[in-house]
Structure formats: structure tokens, C-alpha cells
Coordinates of C-alpha atoms and ligand atoms in Angstrom, one line a residue:
M109 CA -38.7 43.3 -124.4
A110 CA -40.3 44.7 -121.2
V111 CA -43.7 46.2 -121.5
N112 CA -46.3 47.4 -119.0
I113 CA -49.0 44.8 -118.5
I114 CA -52.3 46.2 -118.0
L115 CA -54.6 43.2 -117.5
P116 CA -57.7 45.0 -118.4
P117 CA -60.4 44.3 -115.9
P118 CA -63.9 44.5 -117.1
S119 CA -64.4 46.0 -113.6
L120 CA -62.0 48.8 -113.2
S121 CA -60.5 51.9 -114.7
L122 CA -59.5 50.7 -118.2
W123 CA -62.9 49.3 -119.0
H124 CA -64.4 52.6 -118.0
T125 CA -61.9 54.5 -120.0
K126 CA -62.9 52.4 -123.0
K127 CA -66.5 53.2 -122.3
L128 CA -65.9 56.9 -122.2
I129 CA -63.9 56.8 -125.4
Y130 CA -66.6 54.7 -127.2
S131 CA -69.3 57.0 -126.3
T132 CA -68.0 60.5 -126.4
Q133 CA -64.8 62.2 -127.6
I134 CA -64.0 60.4 -130.7
R135 CA -67.4 59.4 -132.0
F136 CA -67.2 61.6 -135.0
R137 CA -63.7 60.8 -135.8
I138 CA -64.6 57.1 -135.6
M139 CA -67.1 57.4 -138.3
S140 CA -65.2 59.7 -140.6
S141 CA -62.0 57.7 -140.5
A142 CA -63.9 54.5 -140.7
S143 CA -65.6 55.6 -143.8
K144 CA -62.3 56.3 -145.5
S145 CA -61.5 52.7 -145.5
Q146 CA -65.0 51.4 -145.9
P147 CA -67.0 51.1 -149.1
Q148 CA -68.5 54.5 -149.9
S149 CA -71.7 53.2 -151.2
V150 CA -73.5 50.0 -150.3
A151 CA -73.2 47.3 -152.9
S152 CA -75.6 44.9 -151.3
S153 CA -74.0 41.7 -152.7
A154 CA -70.2 42.4 -152.4
V155 CA -67.9 39.7 -151.1
Y156 CA -64.7 40.9 -149.5
Q157 CA -61.9 38.3 -149.4
V158 CA -59.8 38.7 -146.3
P159 CA -57.0 39.1 -146.9
G160 CA -57.5 40.8 -150.2
L161 CA -54.1 39.7 -151.7
D162 CA -53.9 37.2 -154.6
S163 CA -52.4 33.8 -153.9
H164 CA -49.0 34.7 -155.4
E165 CA -48.7 37.8 -153.2
M166 CA -49.7 35.7 -150.2
D167 CA -47.2 33.0 -150.9
S168 CA -44.4 35.5 -151.3
T169 CA -45.4 37.3 -148.1
A170 CA -45.4 34.1 -146.1
D171 CA -42.0 33.0 -147.6
K172 CA -40.4 36.3 -146.8
T173 CA -41.8 36.2 -143.2
F174 CA -40.5 32.6 -142.8
E175 CA -37.1 33.7 -144.0
R176 CA -37.0 36.4 -141.4
Y177 CA -38.0 34.0 -138.7
S178 CA -35.8 31.0 -139.5
S179 CA -32.6 30.3 -137.6
N180 CA -29.8 27.9 -138.3
T181 CA -28.2 28.1 -134.9
A182 CA -30.7 25.8 -133.1
K183 CA -29.1 22.5 -132.2
R184 CA -30.9 19.1 -132.3
N185 CA -29.7 16.8 -129.6
G186 CA -32.4 14.1 -129.1
K187 CA -32.9 10.6 -130.2
G188 CA -35.8 8.6 -131.7
V189 CA -39.2 9.9 -132.7
S190 CA -41.3 12.6 -131.2
I191 CA -44.9 13.4 -132.1
V192 CA -46.4 16.9 -132.4
W193 CA -50.1 16.8 -131.7
F194 CA -51.6 19.9 -133.4
R195 CA -54.7 21.4 -131.8
N196 CA -55.6 25.1 -131.9
D197 CA -52.1 25.9 -132.9
L198 CA -52.2 25.4 -136.7
R199 CA -49.0 27.2 -137.5
V200 CA -45.3 26.6 -138.0
L201 CA -44.0 30.1 -137.1
D202 CA -43.5 30.6 -133.4
N203 CA -44.7 27.0 -132.6
E204 CA -42.8 25.9 -129.5
A205 CA -44.3 22.4 -129.5
L206 CA -42.9 21.8 -132.9
F207 CA -39.6 23.3 -132.0
K208 CA -39.2 21.2 -128.9
A209 CA -40.2 18.0 -130.7
W210 CA -37.5 18.7 -133.3
V211 CA -34.8 19.4 -130.7
S212 CA -35.6 16.3 -128.7
S213 CA -35.7 13.7 -131.6
Q214 CA -34.2 12.5 -134.8
A215 CA -37.6 12.4 -136.5
V216 CA -40.8 14.4 -135.9
L217 CA -44.3 13.1 -136.7
P218 CA -46.8 15.9 -136.9
V219 CA -50.4 14.7 -136.3
Y220 CA -53.8 16.3 -136.4
C221 CA -56.8 14.3 -135.1
I222 CA -60.2 15.1 -136.6
D223 CA -62.1 14.6 -133.3
P224 CA -65.7 13.6 -134.0
R225 CA -66.8 15.4 -130.8
L226 CA -66.1 18.7 -132.5
F227 CA -68.8 18.0 -134.9
Q228 CA -71.5 16.9 -132.5
T229 CA -73.7 19.4 -130.7
T230 CA -73.3 22.2 -128.2
Y231 CA -73.7 21.4 -124.5
Y232 CA -77.1 22.8 -123.5
F233 CA -79.1 23.6 -126.6
G234 CA -78.0 21.1 -129.2
F235 CA -76.8 23.5 -131.9
P236 CA -74.1 22.2 -134.3
K237 CA -70.8 22.5 -132.3
T238 CA -68.9 23.5 -135.4
G239 CA -70.8 25.3 -138.2
A240 CA -70.0 24.7 -141.9
L241 CA -68.1 28.0 -142.3
R242 CA -65.7 27.3 -139.4
A243 CA -65.3 23.7 -140.6
Q244 CA -64.3 25.1 -144.0
F245 CA -61.9 27.6 -142.4
I246 CA -60.2 24.8 -140.3
I247 CA -59.9 22.6 -143.4
E248 CA -58.1 25.4 -145.2
C249 CA -55.9 25.9 -142.1
L250 CA -55.0 22.2 -142.2
A251 CA -54.2 22.2 -146.0
D252 CA -51.9 25.2 -145.5
L253 CA -50.3 23.7 -142.4
K254 CA -49.5 20.5 -144.4
K255 CA -48.0 22.6 -147.2
K256 CA -45.9 24.6 -144.7
L257 CA -44.7 21.5 -143.0
M258 CA -43.8 19.9 -146.3
K259 CA -41.7 22.9 -147.2
K260 CA -39.8 22.3 -144.0
G261 CA -39.2 18.7 -144.9
L262 CA -42.1 17.2 -142.8
N263 CA -45.7 16.4 -143.5
L264 CA -49.0 16.3 -141.6
L265 CA -50.6 13.0 -140.6
I266 CA -54.4 13.4 -140.7
Q267 CA -56.3 10.9 -138.5
H268 CA -60.0 10.6 -137.9
G269 CA -60.9 9.8 -134.3
K270 CA -60.3 10.8 -130.7
P271 CA -56.8 12.0 -129.8
E272 CA -56.8 9.6 -126.8
D273 CA -57.3 6.7 -129.1
I274 CA -55.0 7.8 -131.9
L275 CA -52.0 9.2 -130.1
P276 CA -51.2 6.2 -127.8
S277 CA -51.4 3.8 -130.8
L278 CA -49.2 6.1 -132.9
A279 CA -46.7 6.5 -130.1
K280 CA -46.6 2.7 -129.8
A281 CA -46.2 2.1 -133.5
F282 CA -43.5 4.7 -134.0
G283 CA -41.8 4.2 -130.6
A284 CA -42.3 7.9 -129.9
H285 CA -40.8 9.0 -126.6
T286 CA -42.9 12.2 -126.3
V287 CA -46.0 13.8 -127.6
Y288 CA -45.7 17.6 -127.6
A289 CA -48.8 19.7 -127.7
H290 CA -50.1 23.2 -126.7
K291 CA -51.9 23.4 -123.4
E292 CA -55.6 24.3 -123.4
T293 CA -57.5 25.7 -120.4
C294 CA -61.2 24.8 -120.7
S295 CA -62.9 21.6 -119.4
E296 CA -63.5 19.7 -122.7
E297 CA -60.0 20.3 -123.9
L298 CA -58.5 19.5 -120.5
Q299 CA -60.5 16.2 -120.4
V300 CA -58.9 15.2 -123.7
E301 CA -55.5 16.1 -122.4
R302 CA -56.1 13.9 -119.3
S303 CA -57.3 11.0 -121.5
V304 CA -54.3 11.3 -123.8
A305 CA -51.9 11.2 -120.9
R306 CA -53.7 8.2 -119.4
G307 CA -53.6 6.4 -122.8
L308 CA -49.9 7.1 -123.2
R309 CA -49.1 5.7 -119.7
Q310 CA -50.5 2.4 -120.8
V311 CA -48.1 2.2 -123.7
E312 CA -44.9 0.2 -123.1
L313 CA -41.8 1.2 -125.1
S314 CA -38.8 -1.0 -125.2
P315 CA -35.5 0.3 -123.7
A316 CA -34.2 1.1 -127.1
Q317 CA -37.1 3.4 -127.9
G318 CA -36.6 6.7 -126.2
N319 CA -34.5 9.8 -126.3
S320 CA -31.9 8.6 -123.9
S321 CA -29.2 6.0 -124.4
R322 CA -29.3 5.3 -120.7
S323 CA -32.8 4.0 -120.5
S324 CA -32.5 0.3 -119.6
S325 CA -36.1 -0.7 -118.8
T326 CA -39.5 -0.4 -120.5
H327 CA -41.1 3.0 -120.2
S328 CA -44.1 5.0 -121.5
P329 CA -44.2 7.9 -123.8
K330 CA -44.8 11.3 -122.1
L331 CA -47.2 14.0 -122.9
Q332 CA -45.5 17.4 -122.8
L333 CA -47.9 20.4 -122.8
I334 CA -46.6 23.8 -123.7
W335 CA -48.1 27.2 -123.1
G336 CA -48.3 29.1 -126.3
S337 CA -51.6 30.7 -127.1
T338 CA -51.2 34.2 -125.4
L339 CA -49.1 37.2 -125.7
Y340 CA -47.9 36.9 -122.1
H341 CA -46.6 33.5 -121.1
L342 CA -48.5 32.1 -118.1
D343 CA -45.2 31.5 -116.3
D344 CA -44.2 35.1 -116.7
L345 CA -47.2 36.7 -115.0
P346 CA -46.1 38.4 -111.8
F347 CA -48.9 36.7 -109.8
S348 CA -50.5 33.3 -109.8
V349 CA -53.6 32.8 -112.0
G350 CA -55.5 31.9 -108.9
S351 CA -55.0 35.4 -107.6
L352 CA -55.4 37.1 -110.9
P353 CA -56.3 40.6 -110.0
D354 CA -59.1 42.6 -111.7
S355 CA -56.6 45.2 -112.5
V356 CA -52.9 45.2 -112.5
E357 CA -50.0 47.1 -113.9
A358 CA -46.7 45.4 -113.7
K359 CA -43.6 44.8 -115.6
C360 CA -43.8 41.7 -117.7
T361 CA -41.7 40.5 -120.5
I362 CA -43.1 39.2 -123.8
R363 CA -41.1 36.3 -125.0
G364 CA -39.6 36.5 -128.5
C365 CA -41.0 34.3 -131.3
I366 CA -39.5 30.8 -131.6
R367 CA -37.3 30.6 -134.6
L368 CA -37.2 27.3 -136.4
P369 CA -34.5 25.9 -138.6
T370 CA -35.2 25.9 -142.4
S371 CA -35.5 22.2 -142.4
L372 CA -37.2 20.1 -139.8
G373 CA -37.1 16.8 -141.6
P374 CA -37.0 14.0 -142.1
P375 CA -40.3 12.6 -140.7
P376 CA -40.5 8.9 -139.8
S377 CA -41.6 6.7 -142.6
V378 CA -45.4 6.8 -143.0
D379 CA -47.3 4.8 -145.6
D380 CA -50.5 6.9 -145.7
W381 CA -50.5 10.5 -144.5
G382 CA -54.3 10.6 -144.7
I383 CA -56.5 13.0 -146.5
I384 CA -57.9 16.4 -145.3
P385 CA -61.7 15.9 -145.4
S386 CA -64.2 18.0 -147.1
V387 CA -67.0 19.8 -145.2
E388 CA -69.4 17.1 -146.4
Q389 CA -67.2 14.4 -145.1
L390 CA -67.4 16.0 -141.7
G391 CA -71.2 15.5 -141.9
L392 CA -72.0 19.1 -142.6
H393 CA -73.6 20.8 -145.6
S394 CA -71.0 23.0 -147.3
E395 CA -71.9 26.7 -147.4
K396 CA -70.5 29.4 -149.6
V397 CA -69.9 33.0 -148.6
V398 CA -71.8 35.0 -151.2
K399 CA -71.9 38.3 -149.3
G400 CA -69.7 40.0 -146.7
M401 CA -66.3 38.8 -145.6
R402 CA -64.8 35.6 -146.9
F403 CA -61.9 34.7 -144.7
L404 CA -59.2 32.4 -146.0
G405 CA -58.0 29.8 -143.5
G406 CA -54.3 29.1 -142.9
E407 CA -51.0 30.6 -141.8
T408 CA -50.2 32.0 -145.3
A409 CA -53.4 34.0 -145.2
A410 CA -52.8 35.0 -141.6
L411 CA -49.3 36.4 -142.2
S412 CA -50.7 38.1 -145.4
R413 CA -53.5 39.8 -143.4
V414 CA -50.9 41.2 -141.0
T415 CA -48.9 42.5 -143.9
E416 CA -51.9 43.9 -145.6
Y417 CA -53.4 45.6 -142.6
F418 CA -50.2 47.0 -141.1
W419 CA -47.9 47.5 -144.1
N420 CA -49.7 47.6 -147.4
K421 CA -52.8 49.5 -146.3
D422 CA -51.1 51.3 -143.4
L423 CA -54.2 50.9 -141.2
L424 CA -52.5 50.2 -138.0
K425 CA -52.0 53.9 -137.3
I426 CA -55.8 54.6 -137.3
Y427 CA -57.0 51.4 -135.7
K428 CA -58.2 53.1 -132.5
E429 CA -60.4 55.4 -134.4
T430 CA -61.8 52.9 -136.8
R431 CA -62.1 49.8 -134.6
N432 CA -65.8 50.3 -133.7
G433 CA -66.9 50.1 -137.3
M434 CA -69.1 47.4 -138.6
L435 CA -68.8 47.2 -142.4
G436 CA -66.0 45.9 -144.6
P437 CA -62.7 44.4 -143.9
D438 CA -60.6 47.4 -142.9
Y439 CA -62.1 49.0 -139.7
S440 CA -60.3 46.4 -137.5
T441 CA -57.5 43.9 -137.9
K442 CA -59.7 40.8 -138.5
F443 CA -56.9 38.7 -136.9
S444 CA -59.3 36.8 -134.7
P445 CA -60.1 33.8 -136.9
W446 CA -56.4 33.0 -137.3
L447 CA -55.7 33.7 -133.6
A448 CA -58.4 31.3 -132.6
S449 CA -57.2 28.5 -134.9
G450 CA -53.6 29.3 -133.8
S451 CA -52.5 30.0 -137.4
L452 CA -51.3 33.3 -136.1
S453 CA -49.2 33.9 -133.0
P454 CA -50.0 36.9 -130.8
R455 CA -46.3 37.3 -130.2
F456 CA -45.7 37.6 -133.9
I457 CA -48.3 40.4 -134.0
Y458 CA -46.5 42.1 -131.1
E459 CA -43.2 41.9 -133.0
E460 CA -44.8 43.4 -136.1
V461 CA -46.3 46.2 -134.1
K462 CA -42.9 47.0 -132.6
R463 CA -41.3 46.9 -136.1
Y464 CA -44.1 49.2 -137.4
E465 CA -43.5 51.6 -134.5
K466 CA -39.8 51.7 -135.3
E467 CA -40.1 52.0 -139.1
R468 CA -43.3 54.1 -139.4
L469 CA -44.9 55.5 -136.2
A470 CA -46.0 54.8 -132.7
N471 CA -49.2 56.2 -131.5
D472 CA -52.4 55.3 -129.5
S473 CA -53.6 53.1 -132.3
T474 CA -50.4 51.0 -132.4
Y475 CA -50.7 50.5 -128.6
W476 CA -54.4 49.7 -128.8
V477 CA -54.0 46.6 -130.9
L478 CA -51.7 45.2 -128.2
F479 CA -54.2 46.4 -125.6
E480 CA -56.9 44.3 -127.3
L481 CA -54.6 41.3 -127.4
I482 CA -54.2 41.7 -123.7
W483 CA -58.0 41.4 -123.3
R484 CA -57.7 38.2 -125.2
D485 CA -55.0 37.0 -122.8
Y486 CA -57.2 38.1 -119.8
F487 CA -60.1 35.9 -120.9
R488 CA -57.7 33.0 -121.3
F489 CA -56.2 33.5 -117.9
I490 CA -59.6 33.9 -116.1
S491 CA -60.8 30.7 -117.7
I492 CA -58.2 29.0 -115.6
K493 CA -59.2 31.0 -112.5
Y494 CA -62.9 30.4 -112.8
G495 CA -63.0 27.0 -114.5
N496 CA -66.4 25.7 -115.5
S497 CA -68.4 28.5 -113.9
F498 CA -67.7 30.4 -117.1
F499 CA -70.3 28.1 -118.8
H500 CA -72.9 28.1 -116.0
L501 CA -76.0 30.2 -116.1
G502 CA -75.0 32.2 -113.0
G503 CA -71.4 32.6 -114.3
P504 CA -68.4 33.2 -112.1
R505 CA -70.4 35.2 -109.6
K506 CA -73.2 32.6 -109.4
V507 CA -75.8 35.3 -110.1
E508 CA -79.4 34.1 -109.5
K509 CA -81.6 35.7 -112.0
R510 CA -84.7 34.6 -114.0
W511 CA -84.1 33.9 -117.6
H512 CA -86.3 32.3 -120.1
Q513 CA -85.7 30.1 -123.1
D514 CA -88.5 31.1 -125.4
Q515 CA -87.5 29.2 -128.5
K516 CA -89.6 31.4 -130.9
L517 CA -88.2 34.6 -129.7
F518 CA -84.7 33.2 -129.7
E519 CA -85.2 32.2 -133.3
T520 CA -86.1 35.7 -134.3
W521 CA -82.8 36.8 -132.9
R522 CA -80.9 34.0 -134.4
N523 CA -82.4 34.4 -137.9
G524 CA -82.2 38.2 -137.9
C525 CA -86.0 38.9 -137.8
T526 CA -86.4 40.9 -134.7
G527 CA -87.7 44.1 -136.4
Y528 CA -84.6 46.0 -135.3
P529 CA -82.4 46.5 -138.4
L530 CA -79.2 46.8 -136.3
I531 CA -79.8 43.4 -134.7
D532 CA -81.1 41.7 -137.8
A533 CA -78.2 43.0 -139.9
N534 CA -75.6 41.8 -137.5
M535 CA -77.2 38.4 -137.0
K536 CA -77.5 37.9 -140.8
E537 CA -73.9 38.8 -141.1
L538 CA -72.9 36.2 -138.6
S539 CA -74.9 33.4 -140.4
A540 CA -73.6 34.4 -143.8
S541 CA -70.0 35.0 -143.1
G542 CA -69.1 33.5 -139.6
F543 CA -68.0 37.0 -138.5
M544 CA -69.5 40.0 -136.6
S545 CA -67.7 43.1 -135.5
N546 CA -67.0 43.6 -131.8
R547 CA -69.5 46.4 -131.7
G548 CA -72.1 44.2 -133.3
R549 CA -71.4 41.4 -130.8
Q550 CA -71.9 43.7 -127.9
I551 CA -75.1 45.1 -129.2
V552 CA -76.8 41.7 -130.1
C553 CA -75.6 40.2 -126.8
S554 CA -77.2 43.1 -124.9
F555 CA -80.4 42.9 -126.9
L556 CA -80.8 39.1 -126.3
V557 CA -80.1 39.2 -122.6
R558 CA -81.5 42.6 -121.6
D559 CA -84.3 43.3 -124.0
M560 CA -85.4 39.8 -124.7
G561 CA -84.5 38.4 -121.2
I562 CA -83.3 35.2 -122.9
D563 CA -80.9 32.8 -121.3
W564 CA -77.5 34.1 -122.4
R565 CA -76.1 30.6 -122.9
M566 CA -78.4 30.2 -126.0
G567 CA -76.7 33.2 -127.5
A568 CA -73.3 32.0 -126.5
E569 CA -73.9 28.6 -128.0
W570 CA -75.2 30.1 -131.2
F571 CA -72.0 32.1 -131.4
E572 CA -70.1 28.9 -130.7
T573 CA -71.7 27.3 -133.8
C574 CA -71.2 30.2 -136.1
L575 CA -68.1 32.2 -135.3
L576 CA -65.0 31.5 -137.4
D577 CA -63.0 32.9 -134.4
Y578 CA -64.9 30.9 -131.8
D579 CA -62.7 30.4 -128.8
P580 CA -64.3 29.2 -125.5
C581 CA -62.4 31.7 -123.4
S582 CA -63.1 34.9 -125.4
N583 CA -66.7 33.8 -126.2
Y584 CA -67.9 32.7 -122.8
G585 CA -65.8 35.4 -121.2
N586 CA -67.5 38.1 -123.2
W587 CA -70.9 36.6 -122.9
T588 CA -70.7 36.3 -119.1
Y589 CA -69.8 40.0 -119.0
G590 CA -72.5 41.0 -121.4
A591 CA -75.0 39.0 -119.4
G592 CA -73.9 40.7 -116.1
V593 CA -72.8 37.4 -114.6
G594 CA -69.0 37.9 -115.1
N595 CA -66.8 38.6 -112.2
D596 CA -67.6 42.2 -112.2
P597 CA -70.8 43.2 -110.3
R598 CA -70.6 46.8 -111.3
E599 CA -70.7 46.4 -115.0
D600 CA -74.1 47.3 -116.5
R601 CA -73.8 46.6 -120.2
Y602 CA -77.1 47.8 -121.7
F603 CA -76.5 48.9 -125.3
S604 CA -79.3 51.2 -126.5
I605 CA -80.0 50.3 -130.1
P606 CA -81.1 53.8 -131.2
K607 CA -78.0 55.3 -129.7
Q608 CA -75.7 52.7 -131.1
A609 CA -77.3 53.0 -134.6
Q610 CA -76.9 56.7 -134.6
T611 CA -73.3 56.5 -133.5
Y612 CA -71.9 53.6 -135.4
D613 CA -74.2 53.3 -138.4
P614 CA -75.5 56.8 -138.9
D615 CA -76.1 56.4 -142.7
G616 CA -77.5 52.9 -142.3
E617 CA -74.8 51.5 -144.5
H618 CA -74.3 48.4 -142.5
V619 CA -78.0 47.6 -142.1
A620 CA -78.8 48.3 -145.7
F621 CA -75.9 46.0 -146.8
W622 CA -77.4 43.1 -144.8
V623 CA -81.1 43.9 -145.1
P624 CA -81.3 45.2 -148.7
E625 CA -84.9 46.1 -148.5
L626 CA -83.8 49.1 -146.4
L627 CA -81.6 50.4 -149.2
T628 CA -84.5 52.3 -150.8
L629 CA -85.1 54.2 -147.6
P630 CA -83.4 57.6 -146.9
K631 CA -80.2 57.0 -145.0
E632 CA -81.4 58.4 -141.8
R633 CA -84.4 56.1 -141.8
R634 CA -82.7 52.8 -142.5
N635 CA -82.1 52.1 -138.8
F636 CA -85.5 53.5 -137.9
P637 CA -87.8 52.2 -140.7
G638 CA -91.1 52.2 -138.8
K639 CA -93.8 50.5 -140.7
S640 CA -91.6 50.0 -143.8
Y641 CA -90.0 47.0 -142.0
I642 CA -91.1 44.0 -140.1
E643 CA -92.7 44.4 -136.7
Q644 CA -90.5 44.6 -133.6
V645 CA -90.8 41.4 -131.6
V646 CA -90.2 43.0 -128.2
P647 CA -90.0 46.6 -126.9
L648 CA -86.7 47.9 -125.8
K649 CA -86.1 47.7 -122.1
F650 CA -84.8 51.3 -122.1
G651 CA -86.1 52.8 -125.3
S652 CA -85.5 56.2 -126.6
S653 CA -87.4 59.5 -126.5
N654 CA -85.6 60.2 -129.7
K655 CA -87.8 61.5 -132.5
H656 CA -87.2 58.4 -134.6
H657 CA -88.6 56.0 -132.1
S658 CA -92.2 56.2 -131.8
Q659 CA -92.9 52.7 -133.2
R660 CA -95.0 50.3 -131.2
S661 CA -93.6 46.9 -130.6
K662 CA -95.6 43.7 -131.2
Y663 CA -96.3 43.6 -127.5
G664 CA -97.5 47.2 -127.3
G665 CA -94.4 48.7 -125.6
R666 CA -93.5 52.2 -126.3
H667 CA -89.9 53.4 -126.2
S668 CA -89.1 55.7 -123.3
G669 CA -86.0 57.4 -122.1
L670 CA -82.6 56.8 -123.6
R671 CA -80.2 55.1 -121.2
N672 CA -76.7 53.8 -121.1
R673 CA -74.5 53.2 -124.1
Ligands
FAD2196 P1 -59.6 43.8 -133.4 O1 -60.5 44.9 -132.9 O2 -58.7 44.1 -134.5 O3 -58.7 43.3 -132.1 C1 -57.5 42.6 -132.3 C2 -57.6 41.3 -131.5 O4 -57.8 41.6 -130.1 C3 -58.7 40.5 -131.9 O5 -58.4 39.7 -133.1 C4 -58.9 39.6 -130.7 O6 -58.0 38.5 -130.7 C5 -58.6 40.6 -129.5 N1 -59.8 41.1 -129.0 C6 -60.4 42.3 -129.3 N2 -61.5 42.5 -128.5 C7 -61.6 41.4 -127.7 C8 -62.5 41.1 -126.7 N3 -63.5 41.8 -126.3 N4 -62.3 39.9 -126.1 C9 -61.2 39.1 -126.4 N5 -60.3 39.4 -127.3 C10 -60.5 40.6 -128.0 N6 -63.4 37.0 -129.8 C11 -62.8 35.8 -130.2 O7 -61.7 35.8 -130.7 N7 -63.6 34.7 -130.1 C12 -64.8 34.7 -129.7 O8 -65.4 33.6 -129.6 C13 -65.4 35.9 -129.3 N8 -66.7 36.0 -128.9 C14 -67.2 37.2 -128.5 C15 -68.5 37.2 -128.0 C16 -69.1 38.4 -127.6 C17 -70.5 38.5 -127.0 C18 -68.3 39.6 -127.6 C19 -68.9 40.9 -127.2 C20 -67.1 39.6 -128.1 C21 -66.5 38.4 -128.5 N9 -65.2 38.3 -129.0 C22 -64.6 37.1 -129.4 C23 -64.3 39.5 -128.9 C24 -64.2 40.4 -130.2 O9 -65.5 40.7 -130.6 C25 -63.5 39.8 -131.4 O10 -62.2 39.3 -130.9 C26 -63.2 40.8 -132.4 O11 -64.4 41.4 -132.9 C27 -62.5 40.2 -133.6 O12 -62.3 41.2 -134.6 P2 -60.8 41.7 -134.9 O13 -59.8 40.6 -135.0 O14 -60.9 42.6 -136.1 O15 -60.6 42.5 -133.6

């Protein structure tokens, strides 16, 4: 399957194309199409389960997909035991680490380590590293993964502790010759990989333990890391990541999904497979989604969401027109939480898009979903190129700029009490559901860094806590761009709140959903409530001369000319 790669540079043409499209030609179509698939009136307490299928429909969707993706031609030619260390790849379908472990052994031991470091605090500002909603989502992913592995004749060993402590001792106990896992790219994850490799080197296996009958001396288990998180395989890029261009169009092949045999068993004999913990057992207070989207974790739900969005609701064909929406489950794919946990493979999405194009239709929208996945790839690849500078205040370009860390002001942003309904609604949505639309993320990011002048890393770390789809590459990649410290000096990403509100929430449906006191106001005033709403904590840097915006901010600023987006 050869496709044109367009690695979309935040700097160059495609980004600007996007900008144009956002702001002008299809603005009205965006809203009218979006409203077709969004709730017509605002029920201020609705919960939308994503996907919206019942459990029977989901199981049958996943079973059918697995049937299509299983193969009985693969040959198993290894010896002994191999371990699969599950990380952010909580799936069976298109899991190359699992496949390689199966091929190279007589028994596969799947392991997930509940690493206490994931439940500590964020690097600079000490927020919880994993919020309760993402913890719940991951727990659901693990429960589903265990079920899926059991269906294939395996199981999932749940261990509490650091992978570098657990994996070497398991390798020793089971005489495993190899630990297979998916490769990560950011520093914390790389550090764990190095520690695991070091730990494994200290394990001595007897000559009989291994996958080769020729081994005559003691040896150590190996760590084999496999690339598998992106649409494009790292090895297939027509350039090295170090010289990753800002813009490129080239021929690149997307590898087909890995097809696994129906049975992967038996596993080695294990006395106690461990228990998937509850949120409380992870040291967090459990939270319930009582409003907005409630995402179900796991591969079954992920495959069902693809079926629901592409096939049942037939929304793929209008994606490009609806994708800038903010309310309800259907304006965009909502694949991101499953992509981030690895319960969904981007190559599977690619194959489903191609199937849809063949069986239904191909248009700009079907292409655009792949285009967005290439953005995701891009941030993953540039995380290799720029390393830790992604997480530093000055970003990849080492920009020197004055930021402040005013805790009180930051808290108004975090808690959704800024006096700007569009900001407050989005921030409340994030806290209540662990999700925010792409449009919302861009707007609240711009507000924090441009209007409030607050250190962008505070925002990025709060997103790290809350987002179900948190992924260091996409999160810090987008935040560095939003803060103007990404690798593109030309990008000025100021999002004007009045303009964004008028374009993307003209009837104030999103703000009234999340800030119900606005419901009683006429639609056109919900985003511009004046004295009917809390006082604005800061003036807008570039306000608006628009008739709606004559409110004074707490600090006496008056909105002036409308600029930018
Ligand atoms: P769709 O519009 O349906 O897009 C399909 C898929 O394409 C998404 O699931 C996602 O995997 C990918 N994608 C789309 N836009 C982007 C983008 N700008 N960058 C990277 N991938 C993209 N996305 C994350 O997955 N994790 C994050 O931690 C994250 N943090 C973000 C922080 C900020 C400040 C901003 C502006 C964006 C961030 N995004 C992040 C990107 C984007 O907002 C989400 O991927 C998207 O909103 C998810 O909704 P969806 O699956 O319905 O997306």
C-alpha cells in the first residue's frame, strides 16, 4: 500500500492550509453539519457513552474484527519461554511484540507492570501524574486485554512494581530468553527501557534455557524493542529522524496489520496471575463521569468505536466538516484515548479507511482522518529528534521569554472560573470527562499562554494529569507549538475567544452545557454574558471591537481590535 506521506509541518504549507480552512471557506458548513450529529438542544446533564453500543454489540463487533484479522498460516519455530511486556500497547490486534514472542517460543508470558511512578506527581508542578479518570480507563483496558488474551489461550500477569525489578526476576524464574515490548521515545520511558535491559543483562540463564538448541554456555535474556505506535514505521521513513524535515512529500508504504493465529497458548504455568487493581488501590479517589462523554477503556470498545463512527453512523464521510465541533461524541472520531493506550492500532484505522473508501466512498474527509493520524506520527517522530527540549520552558527553539507562574490565576484557568464561558466550559469538560475537543485545546492553550502569560508547562502538566488520551509526544508537541516555542518560529497561534465562540459555538450550546447558569440567557449572549456571569480575570491580549465585547475585565482592560484566529 503506497501512499503519499505529507509529514505536516506546523511551519509550512499544510498547516497554513488548515488555518485557512478553519477560518474561512467552510465555517458555515462546519456548524450546520456538526449540528446534524450533535444534540439539538442542550440537556445540561447528559452522559454520552463512547462508543454508544451495548456490551453485546461491542463483543460481537470485536469478535468479527478478530476473525477477519486472524491467520493460521503463521509458523511458530522457537523454543522455551518468551515474555511480552505490555506498555502503551494494550491490544492484541496488530501487536507485533505479541506476534514475535509467539513465533520465537513455545510459551508466551504476557505481563503488565503497574509502575508506581505513573501515580506520583508531574515533573515541575506536582500535579497527580495520572488522574483518576485516566486510571479508570487504563484499568478497563487491562481488564479487556486480559479477556482478549484468555480468548487466545493466554492470560495477563499483573504485577505491581517497577518493570526493571519485575521483568528480570520473571525472566529468571521462567527461564525466558527474550522480553518483547514496544519501543517508546520520551525520556522517562527510555530510562525504564535502559534499566530493564541492564537488569536482564544481570540474569544468568542455563544453557538449556533459551530458544536455540546450540547454546552451550550461560547467557542472559534479551530485551527486544519493536516499533509499533505510528501509522508509518520508523524504519520506512525516507529520511533519518535526525534530519526530519519540516515538510516532506514522499512515497512511503504503510505496513499491513499483523495477523495473529487464533490460538497463542499455552502460557507457562503461573500460580497467581494477579489482580487488576481498583482506582482506590492505586491511591486515587475514584471519580464518576456524570456529564459529557464517558469513554470505555479497552480494545473491544476501541474496535466498536471505529465500527460505530465509520460504518454504523457513517460519519467518516463528513469528518472534515464536523471535526472542529465541541459538543457530543460525533463531531470527530474520538479515537485518541484508545490510540494513546495502544488499544487501537493506527494501521487498523488506515485499513478501515481504505475499506470504507472501497465500499462506500472516498472524499476529503476520508483522507483527512489519515492526515490527522500523520500529525500524530509527526509529533512522535519529532520527540526523537528534539528529545528532552520538548519538556523545557524554551522548547526545541530555546526561546527566551518571560512567563509567570501565578498560582491563583492558573487556578482560575484550571477550575474553569476565568469569566470567559468558552474557556470555563472547556476546562470544566476536561475535569469532568478527561476529554476536550481539539478546538477547545487550542483555545484554552492560547488563552493560558497569550492572554494570561502563564508558563505553558503548567497547562501541559495539567493536561497530563487529566487527559484520557495523554501522550507525551502529542501533548508536549502541541503545547510547545501553542506556546510559540516549538520548532516553527513563524507560527503565531493566538486564538481570539470572541471569534472562536462566534464561529464554533454560535448558539452557545457548548458553553451552556458545561456552565448551566448560561442556559437561561438568549443563545447569542451565552458566550458574551456580560454582568450575568463571573468577572473576567484578565483582559484579552487582542480583544474585539465586536459589539458583544464591551465588558471590562477585573484589571480594567478593555477589548480592542480583533486579531488572528
Ligand atoms: P480526530 O479529530 O478524530 O483525529 C483523529 C486522530 O488524529 C486523533 O485521535 C489523534 O490521534 C490524531 N490527531 C488529531 N489532531 C492531532 C494533533 N493536533 N496532534 C496529534 N494528533 C492529532 N492528542 C493526544 O492524542 N494526546 C494528547 O496528549 C494531546 N494533547 C494536546 C494538547 C494540546 C494543547 C492540543 C492543542 C492538542 C492535543 N492533542 C493531543 C491533539 C488533539 O487535540 C487530539 O488528538 C484530538 O482532539 C482527539 O480527538 P479525536 O480522536 O476525536 O480526534
